[in-house]
Amino acid sequence: MLGTSLAHAATLNFNGGNVAGCTINGAQYTCASLALGSTDVIVIGSAYAVTVNSSLAMSYNQGLTMSGNAALTIKGNLDIKDIKPSNLNVTGGNLTAEGGTFLMGAQEQTITANISATTIKMGSNNVTVTGKISAKGPVEIASGSVINGPISGTVVTILPASTRIQGDITATTSLTIGSGSQVTGNLKSPTIDLKASGLLVTGDVEASNSLSIASGNGIKGNVDAGEVTLDSSNAYITGNAKVDHITLGWQGRVQQTITCKAYTPSNPCSCVTNNSGWAFNEPMGPKCGPSTPSGLHHFQIDHPLTALTCQVPTVKVTACADASCSAVYKGSPSPSVTVSPGGVPTQIDTSGVNANVAVRQTTVGIATLSLVSTPATTGALVCKSGGNTSNCQISFLSSGFQVSGIPRYAEEAGELEISALQTSSGNRDVCVPMFGGQKKDLTLSCAYSNPDKGTLPARIFDSATNSYVALAANDQSSCAGSSTKVTVTFGANGVAKPNMLYADAGALILTAAYNPKSGSDSGLDMSGSGTVIVAPAKFLFTRLAPTQRAGLPAATLTPGATITLSAVNALGAVTKNFGNESGVAVQKVVLNRILLAPLYTGVANPEVGGDLDFVKKGGVITAPPLVWPEVGKINFTAALQNGYLGSSLTSPGASDPVLFYPHHFVTELVIKQVDLPGGAKTEFPFPCSAPLACSGNRAVYSRQPFDLTIRAQNSGGVDTKNFDARNDDINKTQVTLLPYDAATGKNSYPPTAPSGSTLTDGAKAPAAVTGVPVTSFSNGVATRPIAYSFPAAYAVPKETKALASPTGLLLRATYAYPAAGNVSSAPADGQEAQLTVLTGRLMVPHDYGSERYPVRLAVQTQYWDGKTWVTSLLDSISAFDNTLVVFANCKKTLVCKDFAFPAGTTITYTVDKGVLPLNKRLTLAAPGAGKTGSVDVSVPGIAYLPSTVGTVVFGVFKSGPVIYLREMY
């Protein structure tokens, strides 16, 4: 509880010493309560725990310091939200509100600690928490927060926008995540609602009742849920979805397989309502099937056909989860395998694959591979060589070739290494080189490993002809069992390194053979094979238009064309075999982006999510909508998520640069809460009430300042954070601001009669306002004070121009984005603030009375309705103090200075429904006996409420004959 402030700051140091009002037992302090002065600081040492048996609320100038394993447990509410950030130094430990509410974040606070409570509220400002957040009840996280740790509670709400969470989120009742948030972690709750837009979850999602994914949001992971809805448009799930039912809105995608929990093989998509615009089993449309098995089914060995007795060759062992080995077993326990001949027990890790399992045979002959494992499998062992099912046999030779080549991109020349080796005559475990420094005519051939078919051959550089020769009938035919004589030169180490080219993609088997029938090598019969991986050189996008509005799909440079993505070689030709890979080697291509501009600390760079399905597409696909929800210039990119066929090659490709600019603006009034005497509240700008009807149901007086917010937004209605003062591409420009007639949306600076209204900054010496500079924008939002001024105001003497009637206006923001296009707040895309502007005045009434008694004036705020002055019933805000009151033109025996308020006195007068209340009226002191006459009273100095002049008469005094007393009022 908060106690009486002390004269000087004190530190309550819980670090082993005594603390007043608390007991200590070892490292545990127990306090009935903590009475803190207004600047007191709590310090808890790393090894100490403090329990307070009552609630604790800390104020702005108080402080809390904790580190290490320090613990603060409050039995009740723990409220640290108001502590100024520099006084909150929590770098470790635990904060607990046992049975109560934990509150932080009225300031932009940062802590490192685990937090637990019945209810947790992370305030209204950005917070940064590193640690576990756990509640027995609801959890609310403020917008713009950064949470590094898991979150759990009954009802978990992440407010919009742009929160960043690294950790799993578990809610036992419901989970709501606001727009623009980024979550890296798994989500689990019966009901999950991912609000529009720009929200990305990287992790798996489990929602037993329902999952709603609003437009533009994505889940990069798998989904297991009941009722799933992907709203229109562009919501997506990159993984598999196992559901009771799923509705796909416009351009909604599940990029992998949808499995209906009530699965029927004859109608696998029975649980899918498809409104995506893509048909079932189209490249972008839904694909349905049974769920992926997860148990250990069998093992697969990939092995060479030949090996040398002088070496310890290795084979690749894959733990398969299904009969086709299209899924890998990655479960627990990880299996251990021994492959014969000559193998030793070898662990298969959680990847499900071990590419370096040893076998050994030291005698020439054919060996048949076998495998034993722990645990055992029900499925039979499968062997493959070069991608084709084999009989599990390896031919061990005393001499032969080793063929290899580093992975390379299609149609980029790379060496093919051919090593000639034989068993040493003195040691059977040692291989020695052959053919050092010699040229040999080898017979080379190619075959397809993965994919197991193809249409183009490998081409090898022949040193005899000084040109590339195809290992086929010609450059455009398939390998198809053909072989070609190629002259190669072996180095001193027995290795030949001719260059190789391949115009397509895949894993190729290259075989070298040497079996001369004459000469010194007659009788040799050598061969050997190896696999070379060739990936597409890049992914090529259709040419894109250079600009687009944020949140809309990029357009093609040629209007009406389709955006495609092609896997191509270094010469730009399509690698048609890409996407035909089989088994666990199916290649996943991911869409992403590279931010080109703006580049500054804190720039927003949201991910572009989505996997691209190239399976059986001939190397070319129709691209999904290329959408970016921010402002700036990017390249869309496509690359392999993992290296091609186990290599490190990712084949990155980038689109033309696209400059995204705001889709629209929103202008909105800043509605302020105003405290009234007695504890009541009202709002400003004024809410309208009868008899006055207002545009936007709000009103202000002419020349009265109010705050206007302008938001630059994407098509989903989310602020574009890069429309910011730090963006050097735009920070020398301004957003134009113009008032228009609210009824028609036309006629700037209404009314047309009287004409001449202006928009100003609302200062005492007003300056014209034509717009808002981009330097005023932060994270897509700018707020500035403005005032709308009619050409004439109430005045004595009366101005020549007519007074304006109540005028409804809207405030329109427009902007010409450099090198892009025009942006506006106008409908139908944008939204515009509306309000009514009134010609106002402060009416000081005439009055009279005895010189022996004070006179109380019921000063009013009024507006001109076009015919007469009307009391401003909507106004309970306008106020003035006694320093603005002017007494003048005193007549007869009255002296104006006698009405002056005592020096140092300040009295504030506030109207209530347009009139000073009966007990708080402007009071003129009684002049006293014998002092009679009149005094003029006015309250000048309020620009938007010019004052009338009221005449107050004390005693019997008038310039002409008195006809009846009421005349003097």
Short mmCIF file of N, CA, C and O in Angstrom, two decimals, residues 736-845:
data_model
loop_
_atom_site.label_atom_id
_atom_site.label_comp_id
_atom_site.label_asym_id
_atom_site.label_seq_id
_atom_site.Cartn_x
_atom_site.Cartn_y
_atom_site.Cartn_z
N THR A 736 -0.74 17.00 -47.67
CA THR A 736 -1.64 18.15 -47.79
C THR A 736 -2.92 17.90 -47.00
O THR A 736 -3.48 16.80 -47.03
N LEU A 737 -3.40 18.94 -46.32
CA LEU A 737 -4.62 18.83 -45.53
C LEU A 737 -5.58 19.91 -45.99
O LEU A 737 -5.24 21.10 -45.99
N LEU A 738 -6.78 19.49 -46.42
CA LEU A 738 -7.77 20.46 -46.92
C LEU A 738 -9.13 20.17 -46.28
O LEU A 738 -9.53 19.00 -46.19
N PRO A 739 -9.85 21.23 -45.86
CA PRO A 739 -11.22 21.06 -45.39
C PRO A 739 -12.21 21.13 -46.55
O PRO A 739 -12.05 21.95 -47.46
N TYR A 740 -13.23 20.25 -46.50
CA TYR A 740 -14.29 20.26 -47.51
C TYR A 740 -15.64 20.24 -46.82
O TYR A 740 -15.76 19.86 -45.65
N ASP A 741 -16.66 20.63 -47.59
CA ASP A 741 -18.02 20.57 -47.09
C ASP A 741 -18.38 19.12 -46.80
O ASP A 741 -18.28 18.25 -47.67
N ALA A 742 -18.81 18.84 -45.57
CA ALA A 742 -19.06 17.45 -45.17
C ALA A 742 -20.23 16.84 -45.91
O ALA A 742 -20.25 15.63 -46.15
N ALA A 743 -21.23 17.64 -46.27
CA ALA A 743 -22.43 17.10 -46.90
C ALA A 743 -22.16 16.62 -48.32
O ALA A 743 -22.73 15.62 -48.76
N THR A 744 -21.28 17.31 -49.05
CA THR A 744 -21.07 16.99 -50.46
C THR A 744 -19.70 16.41 -50.76
O THR A 744 -19.50 15.81 -51.80
N GLY A 745 -18.74 16.60 -49.84
CA GLY A 745 -17.37 16.20 -50.13
C GLY A 745 -16.69 17.14 -51.11
O GLY A 745 -15.59 16.86 -51.58
N LYS A 746 -17.33 18.25 -51.43
CA LYS A 746 -16.79 19.22 -52.39
C LYS A 746 -16.70 20.57 -51.69
O LYS A 746 -16.97 20.71 -50.51
N ASN A 747 -16.34 21.59 -52.46
CA ASN A 747 -16.27 22.97 -51.96
C ASN A 747 -15.31 23.08 -50.78
O ASN A 747 -15.70 22.97 -49.62
N SER A 748 -14.05 23.29 -51.10
CA SER A 748 -13.06 23.43 -50.04
C SER A 748 -13.29 24.72 -49.27
O SER A 748 -13.85 25.69 -49.79
N TYR A 749 -12.87 24.72 -48.04
CA TYR A 749 -12.99 25.85 -47.12
C TYR A 749 -14.43 26.38 -47.06
O TYR A 749 -14.70 27.54 -47.37
N PRO A 750 -15.36 25.51 -46.67
CA PRO A 750 -16.74 25.98 -46.55
C PRO A 750 -16.88 26.95 -45.38
O PRO A 750 -16.00 26.97 -44.51
N PRO A 751 -17.99 27.75 -45.35
CA PRO A 751 -19.06 27.81 -46.35
C PRO A 751 -18.65 28.71 -47.51
O PRO A 751 -17.69 29.46 -47.44
N THR A 752 -19.44 28.62 -48.58
CA THR A 752 -19.16 29.49 -49.72
C THR A 752 -19.61 30.92 -49.43
O THR A 752 -19.09 31.87 -50.03
N ALA A 753 -20.58 31.07 -48.52
CA ALA A 753 -21.01 32.41 -48.12
C ALA A 753 -21.26 32.40 -46.61
O ALA A 753 -22.11 31.65 -46.14
N PRO A 754 -20.53 33.16 -45.85
CA PRO A 754 -19.43 34.03 -46.29
C PRO A 754 -18.19 33.21 -46.65
O PRO A 754 -17.92 32.19 -46.01
N SER A 755 -17.46 33.60 -47.64
CA SER A 755 -16.25 32.89 -48.06
C SER A 755 -15.04 33.44 -47.32
O SER A 755 -15.11 34.50 -46.69
N GLY A 756 -13.93 32.69 -47.42
CA GLY A 756 -12.69 33.19 -46.84
C GLY A 756 -12.26 32.49 -45.57
O GLY A 756 -11.39 32.99 -44.86
N SER A 757 -12.83 31.30 -45.27
CA SER A 757 -12.40 30.55 -44.09
C SER A 757 -10.97 30.06 -44.28
O SER A 757 -10.47 29.89 -45.40
N THR A 758 -10.29 29.81 -43.17
CA THR A 758 -8.89 29.36 -43.22
C THR A 758 -8.66 28.24 -42.21
O THR A 758 -9.40 28.09 -41.23
N LEU A 759 -7.60 27.47 -42.47
CA LEU A 759 -7.15 26.43 -41.55
C LEU A 759 -5.84 26.93 -40.94
O LEU A 759 -4.91 27.32 -41.65
N THR A 760 -5.76 26.96 -39.61
CA THR A 760 -4.58 27.52 -38.94
C THR A 760 -4.06 26.53 -37.90
O THR A 760 -4.64 25.47 -37.67
N ASP A 761 -2.96 26.93 -37.27
CA ASP A 761 -2.37 26.10 -36.23
C ASP A 761 -2.99 26.34 -34.86
O ASP A 761 -2.60 25.71 -33.88
N GLY A 762 -3.94 27.27 -34.76
CA GLY A 762 -4.62 27.50 -33.50
C GLY A 762 -3.84 28.29 -32.48
O GLY A 762 -4.26 28.42 -31.34
N ALA A 763 -2.67 28.83 -32.87
CA ALA A 763 -1.87 29.59 -31.93
C ALA A 763 -2.48 30.96 -31.69
O ALA A 763 -3.39 31.40 -32.40
N LYS A 764 -1.97 31.68 -30.67
CA LYS A 764 -2.47 33.02 -30.38
C LYS A 764 -2.26 33.94 -31.57
O LYS A 764 -3.10 34.79 -31.88
N ALA A 765 -1.10 33.79 -32.21
CA ALA A 765 -0.86 34.50 -33.47
C ALA A 765 -0.91 33.43 -34.56
O ALA A 765 0.12 32.84 -34.93
N PRO A 766 -2.09 33.11 -35.07
CA PRO A 766 -2.25 31.91 -35.91
C PRO A 766 -1.52 32.00 -37.24
O PRO A 766 -1.45 33.06 -37.86
N ALA A 767 -0.95 30.86 -37.61
CA ALA A 767 -0.31 30.73 -38.91
C ALA A 767 -1.13 29.75 -39.75
O ALA A 767 -1.70 28.79 -39.22
N ALA A 768 -1.17 29.99 -41.05
CA ALA A 768 -1.94 29.14 -41.94
C ALA A 768 -1.34 27.73 -41.98
O ALA A 768 -0.13 27.55 -41.92
N VAL A 769 -2.21 26.73 -42.08
CA VAL A 769 -1.80 25.34 -42.18
C VAL A 769 -2.27 24.80 -43.53
O VAL A 769 -3.45 24.90 -43.87
N THR A 770 -1.33 24.26 -44.30
CA THR A 770 -1.67 23.64 -45.58
C THR A 770 -1.47 22.14 -45.56
O THR A 770 -1.88 21.45 -46.47
N GLY A 771 -0.80 21.64 -44.53
CA GLY A 771 -0.57 20.21 -44.46
C GLY A 771 0.24 19.85 -43.24
O GLY A 771 0.47 20.67 -42.34
N VAL A 772 0.68 18.58 -43.22
CA VAL A 772 1.47 18.04 -42.12
C VAL A 772 2.76 17.50 -42.70
O VAL A 772 2.74 16.59 -43.54
N PRO A 773 3.93 18.03 -42.31
CA PRO A 773 5.18 17.51 -42.87
C PRO A 773 5.40 16.07 -42.47
O PRO A 773 5.00 15.65 -41.37
N VAL A 774 6.03 15.32 -43.35
CA VAL A 774 6.32 13.92 -43.05
C VAL A 774 7.25 13.81 -41.84
O VAL A 774 7.24 12.81 -41.13
N THR A 775 8.00 14.86 -41.56
CA THR A 775 8.86 14.84 -40.37
C THR A 775 8.05 14.76 -39.08
O THR A 775 8.60 14.50 -38.02
N SER A 776 6.73 15.00 -39.17
CA SER A 776 5.88 14.88 -37.98
C SER A 776 5.36 13.46 -37.78
O SER A 776 4.72 13.18 -36.76
N PHE A 777 5.62 12.57 -38.74
CA PHE A 777 5.08 11.21 -38.67
C PHE A 777 6.03 10.29 -37.92
O PHE A 777 7.25 10.33 -38.12
N SER A 778 5.46 9.47 -37.09
CA SER A 778 6.20 8.41 -36.39
C SER A 778 5.41 7.13 -36.51
O SER A 778 4.25 7.06 -36.11
N ASN A 779 6.04 6.12 -37.12
CA ASN A 779 5.38 4.82 -37.32
C ASN A 779 4.04 4.96 -38.02
O ASN A 779 3.07 4.29 -37.67
N GLY A 780 3.99 5.85 -39.01
CA GLY A 780 2.79 5.98 -39.82
C GLY A 780 1.73 6.90 -39.27
O GLY A 780 0.65 7.01 -39.87
N VAL A 781 2.01 7.57 -38.15
CA VAL A 781 0.98 8.37 -37.48
C VAL A 781 1.54 9.76 -37.16
O VAL A 781 2.67 9.87 -36.67
N ALA A 782 0.74 10.78 -37.42
CA ALA A 782 1.10 12.15 -37.02
C ALA A 782 -0.13 12.80 -36.38
O ALA A 782 -1.26 12.59 -36.83
N THR A 783 0.12 13.56 -35.34
CA THR A 783 -0.95 14.31 -34.67
C THR A 783 -0.51 15.76 -34.53
O THR A 783 0.63 16.01 -34.12
N ARG A 784 -1.40 16.69 -34.89
CA ARG A 784 -1.05 18.09 -34.76
C ARG A 784 -2.30 18.89 -34.39
O ARG A 784 -3.43 18.52 -34.73
N PRO A 785 -2.11 20.03 -33.70
CA PRO A 785 -3.24 20.91 -33.41
C PRO A 785 -3.58 21.76 -34.63
O PRO A 785 -2.70 22.24 -35.33
N ILE A 786 -4.87 21.94 -34.86
CA ILE A 786 -5.34 22.83 -35.91
C ILE A 786 -6.57 23.57 -35.41
O ILE A 786 -7.15 23.21 -34.38
N ALA A 787 -6.95 24.61 -36.12
CA ALA A 787 -8.19 25.34 -35.84
C ALA A 787 -8.78 25.77 -37.17
O ALA A 787 -8.06 26.02 -38.14
N TYR A 788 -10.11 25.83 -37.20
CA TYR A 788 -10.79 26.29 -38.41
C TYR A 788 -11.38 27.65 -38.12
O TYR A 788 -12.12 27.83 -37.13
N SER A 789 -11.06 28.62 -38.97
CA SER A 789 -11.43 30.01 -38.69
C SER A 789 -12.35 30.54 -39.77
O SER A 789 -11.99 30.59 -40.95
N PHE A 790 -13.57 30.95 -39.35
CA PHE A 790 -14.47 31.64 -40.27
C PHE A 790 -13.92 33.05 -40.55
O PHE A 790 -13.15 33.60 -39.75
N PRO A 791 -14.36 33.64 -41.65
CA PRO A 791 -13.80 34.97 -41.99
C PRO A 791 -14.26 36.08 -41.05
O PRO A 791 -13.63 37.14 -40.99
N ALA A 792 -15.38 35.86 -40.33
CA ALA A 792 -15.88 36.90 -39.44
C ALA A 792 -16.21 36.30 -38.09
O ALA A 792 -16.53 35.11 -37.98
N ALA A 793 -16.09 37.11 -37.05
CA ALA A 793 -16.44 36.70 -35.70
C ALA A 793 -17.27 37.80 -35.06
O ALA A 793 -17.34 38.94 -35.55
N TYR A 794 -17.92 37.45 -33.96
CA TYR A 794 -18.67 38.47 -33.22
C TYR A 794 -17.71 39.59 -32.82
O TYR A 794 -16.58 39.34 -32.36
N ALA A 795 -18.15 40.82 -32.97
CA ALA A 795 -17.30 41.96 -32.61
C ALA A 795 -18.18 43.17 -32.33
O ALA A 795 -19.33 43.27 -32.79
N VAL A 796 -17.63 44.09 -31.54
CA VAL A 796 -18.25 45.39 -31.29
C VAL A 796 -17.23 46.46 -31.70
O VAL A 796 -16.15 46.52 -31.11
N PRO A 797 -17.47 47.24 -32.73
CA PRO A 797 -18.70 47.21 -33.54
C PRO A 797 -18.73 45.98 -34.46
O PRO A 797 -17.71 45.35 -34.70
N LYS A 798 -19.90 45.70 -34.99
CA LYS A 798 -20.13 44.53 -35.83
C LYS A 798 -19.27 44.57 -37.09
O LYS A 798 -19.10 45.62 -37.70
N GLU A 799 -18.69 43.36 -37.47
CA GLU A 799 -17.90 43.29 -38.70
C GLU A 799 -18.80 43.38 -39.92
O GLU A 799 -20.00 43.06 -39.86
N THR A 800 -18.22 43.79 -41.02
CA THR A 800 -19.01 43.94 -42.24
C THR A 800 -19.43 42.60 -42.83
O THR A 800 -20.49 42.50 -43.44
N LYS A 801 -18.59 41.58 -42.67
CA LYS A 801 -18.93 40.27 -43.22
C LYS A 801 -19.96 39.59 -42.33
O LYS A 801 -19.93 39.72 -41.10
N ALA A 802 -20.83 38.80 -42.97
CA ALA A 802 -21.85 38.08 -42.22
C ALA A 802 -21.23 36.98 -41.38
O ALA A 802 -20.16 36.45 -41.70
N LEU A 803 -21.90 36.64 -40.30
CA LEU A 803 -21.44 35.54 -39.45
C LEU A 803 -21.84 34.21 -40.09
O LEU A 803 -22.91 34.09 -40.69
N ALA A 804 -20.96 33.22 -39.95
CA ALA A 804 -21.21 31.90 -40.54
C ALA A 804 -22.13 31.08 -39.65
O ALA A 804 -21.98 31.05 -38.43
N SER A 805 -23.08 30.41 -40.28
CA SER A 805 -23.94 29.46 -39.57
C SER A 805 -23.13 28.20 -39.25
O SER A 805 -22.02 28.00 -39.78
N PRO A 806 -23.67 27.30 -38.40
CA PRO A 806 -22.96 26.03 -38.14
C PRO A 806 -22.62 25.34 -39.46
O PRO A 806 -23.48 25.16 -40.32
N THR A 807 -21.36 24.99 -39.61
CA THR A 807 -20.85 24.46 -40.87
C THR A 807 -20.17 23.11 -40.64
O THR A 807 -19.22 23.00 -39.87
N GLY A 808 -20.70 22.07 -41.32
CA GLY A 808 -20.08 20.75 -41.25
C GLY A 808 -18.94 20.65 -42.24
O GLY A 808 -19.06 21.04 -43.40
N LEU A 809 -17.80 20.14 -41.76
CA LEU A 809 -16.68 19.97 -42.68
C LEU A 809 -16.01 18.63 -42.44
O LEU A 809 -16.14 18.01 -41.38
N LEU A 810 -15.32 18.16 -43.47
CA LEU A 810 -14.47 16.97 -43.36
C LEU A 810 -13.05 17.40 -43.64
O LEU A 810 -12.81 18.40 -44.33
N LEU A 811 -12.11 16.65 -43.11
CA LEU A 811 -10.69 16.99 -43.25
C LEU A 811 -10.02 15.91 -44.08
O LEU A 811 -9.95 14.74 -43.67
N ARG A 812 -9.55 16.31 -45.26
CA ARG A 812 -9.01 15.36 -46.23
C ARG A 812 -7.49 15.49 -46.33
O ARG A 812 -6.96 16.58 -46.53
N ALA A 813 -6.81 14.35 -46.21
CA ALA A 813 -5.36 14.29 -46.38
C ALA A 813 -5.06 13.73 -47.76
O ALA A 813 -5.63 12.71 -48.16
N THR A 814 -4.17 14.38 -48.49
CA THR A 814 -3.74 13.89 -49.80
C THR A 814 -2.22 13.99 -49.87
O THR A 814 -1.60 14.82 -49.20
N TYR A 815 -1.65 13.12 -50.72
CA TYR A 815 -0.18 13.08 -50.79
C TYR A 815 0.22 12.48 -52.12
O TYR A 815 -0.35 11.47 -52.58
N ALA A 816 1.19 13.08 -52.74
CA ALA A 816 1.79 12.53 -53.96
C ALA A 816 3.08 11.82 -53.54
O ALA A 816 4.11 12.48 -53.30
N TYR A 817 3.03 10.49 -53.43
CA TYR A 817 4.20 9.75 -52.98
C TYR A 817 5.27 9.79 -54.07
O TYR A 817 5.00 9.46 -55.23
N PRO A 818 6.48 10.22 -53.73
CA PRO A 818 7.52 10.38 -54.77
C PRO A 818 7.73 9.11 -55.58
O PRO A 818 7.88 8.01 -55.02
N ALA A 819 7.71 9.26 -56.89
CA ALA A 819 7.97 8.18 -57.84
C ALA A 819 6.96 7.05 -57.73
O ALA A 819 7.20 5.94 -58.18
N ALA A 820 5.79 7.33 -57.13
CA ALA A 820 4.79 6.27 -56.98
C ALA A 820 3.43 6.77 -57.44
O ALA A 820 3.15 6.80 -58.63
N GLY A 821 2.57 7.18 -56.51
CA GLY A 821 1.22 7.59 -56.90
C GLY A 821 0.59 8.44 -55.82
O GLY A 821 1.20 8.73 -54.78
N ASN A 822 -0.66 8.83 -56.08
CA ASN A 822 -1.37 9.71 -55.15
C ASN A 822 -2.11 8.88 -54.10
O ASN A 822 -2.66 7.83 -54.39
N VAL A 823 -2.13 9.42 -52.89
CA VAL A 823 -2.79 8.78 -51.77
C VAL A 823 -3.76 9.79 -51.17
O VAL A 823 -3.46 10.98 -51.08
N SER A 824 -4.92 9.30 -50.72
CA SER A 824 -5.92 10.21 -50.17
C SER A 824 -6.67 9.52 -49.04
O SER A 824 -6.70 8.30 -48.94
N SER A 825 -7.31 10.34 -48.21
CA SER A 825 -8.20 9.80 -47.18
C SER A 825 -9.63 9.74 -47.67
O SER A 825 -10.53 9.35 -46.92
N ALA A 826 -9.87 10.12 -48.92
CA ALA A 826 -11.23 10.16 -49.45
C ALA A 826 -11.83 8.76 -49.53
O ALA A 826 -11.12 7.78 -49.76
N PRO A 827 -13.14 8.66 -49.36
CA PRO A 827 -13.79 7.36 -49.58
C PRO A 827 -13.57 6.94 -51.03
O PRO A 827 -13.33 7.80 -51.88
N ALA A 828 -13.68 5.63 -51.43
CA ALA A 828 -14.10 4.56 -50.56
C ALA A 828 -12.94 3.90 -49.81
O ALA A 828 -13.16 3.06 -48.96
N ASP A 829 -11.70 4.28 -50.12
CA ASP A 829 -10.57 3.63 -49.48
C ASP A 829 -10.29 4.18 -48.10
O ASP A 829 -10.02 3.44 -47.16
N GLY A 830 -10.32 5.51 -47.98
CA GLY A 830 -9.90 6.13 -46.73
C GLY A 830 -11.06 6.42 -45.79
O GLY A 830 -12.20 5.99 -45.98
N GLN A 831 -10.75 7.19 -44.79
CA GLN A 831 -11.74 7.59 -43.79
C GLN A 831 -11.38 9.00 -43.33
O GLN A 831 -10.21 9.31 -43.09
N GLU A 832 -12.40 9.85 -43.20
CA GLU A 832 -12.14 11.26 -42.95
C GLU A 832 -12.86 11.76 -41.71
O GLU A 832 -14.04 11.44 -41.48
N ALA A 833 -12.13 12.52 -40.91
CA ALA A 833 -12.71 13.14 -39.72
C ALA A 833 -13.75 14.18 -40.14
O ALA A 833 -13.53 14.95 -41.09
N GLN A 834 -14.86 14.20 -39.42
CA GLN A 834 -15.89 15.19 -39.68
C GLN A 834 -16.29 15.87 -38.37
O GLN A 834 -16.28 15.24 -37.31
N LEU A 835 -16.65 17.12 -38.46
CA LEU A 835 -17.13 17.86 -37.31
C LEU A 835 -17.82 19.12 -37.80
O LEU A 835 -17.70 19.50 -38.97
N THR A 836 -18.55 19.75 -36.90
CA THR A 836 -19.23 21.01 -37.21
C THR A 836 -18.53 22.16 -36.49
O THR A 836 -18.16 22.02 -35.32
N VAL A 837 -18.35 23.27 -37.21
CA VAL A 837 -17.68 24.44 -36.66
C VAL A 837 -18.74 25.51 -36.41
O VAL A 837 -19.60 25.78 -37.25
N LEU A 838 -18.65 26.12 -35.23
CA LEU A 838 -19.64 27.10 -34.79
C LEU A 838 -19.01 28.48 -34.62
O LEU A 838 -17.87 28.59 -34.15
N THR A 839 -19.76 29.52 -34.99
CA THR A 839 -19.37 30.88 -34.63
C THR A 839 -19.78 31.10 -33.18
O THR A 839 -20.96 31.01 -32.84
N GLY A 840 -18.82 31.32 -32.32
CA GLY A 840 -19.12 31.40 -30.90
C GLY A 840 -18.87 32.77 -30.31
O GLY A 840 -18.20 33.63 -30.91
N ARG A 841 -19.43 32.97 -29.14
CA ARG A 841 -19.13 34.18 -28.39
C ARG A 841 -19.35 33.90 -26.91
O ARG A 841 -20.04 32.93 -26.54
N LEU A 842 -18.78 34.76 -26.08
CA LEU A 842 -19.00 34.72 -24.64
C LEU A 842 -19.94 35.88 -24.31
O LEU A 842 -19.59 37.06 -24.51
N MET A 843 -21.15 35.56 -23.87
CA MET A 843 -22.15 36.59 -23.60
C MET A 843 -22.12 36.97 -22.13
O MET A 843 -22.43 36.16 -21.25
N VAL A 844 -21.66 38.24 -21.86
CA VAL A 844 -21.70 38.79 -20.51
C VAL A 844 -23.00 39.59 -20.39
O VAL A 844 -23.18 40.60 -21.11
N PRO A 845 -23.95 39.20 -19.54
CA PRO A 845 -25.27 39.84 -19.54
C PRO A 845 -25.25 41.21 -18.85
O PRO A 845 -24.35 41.52 -18.06
#
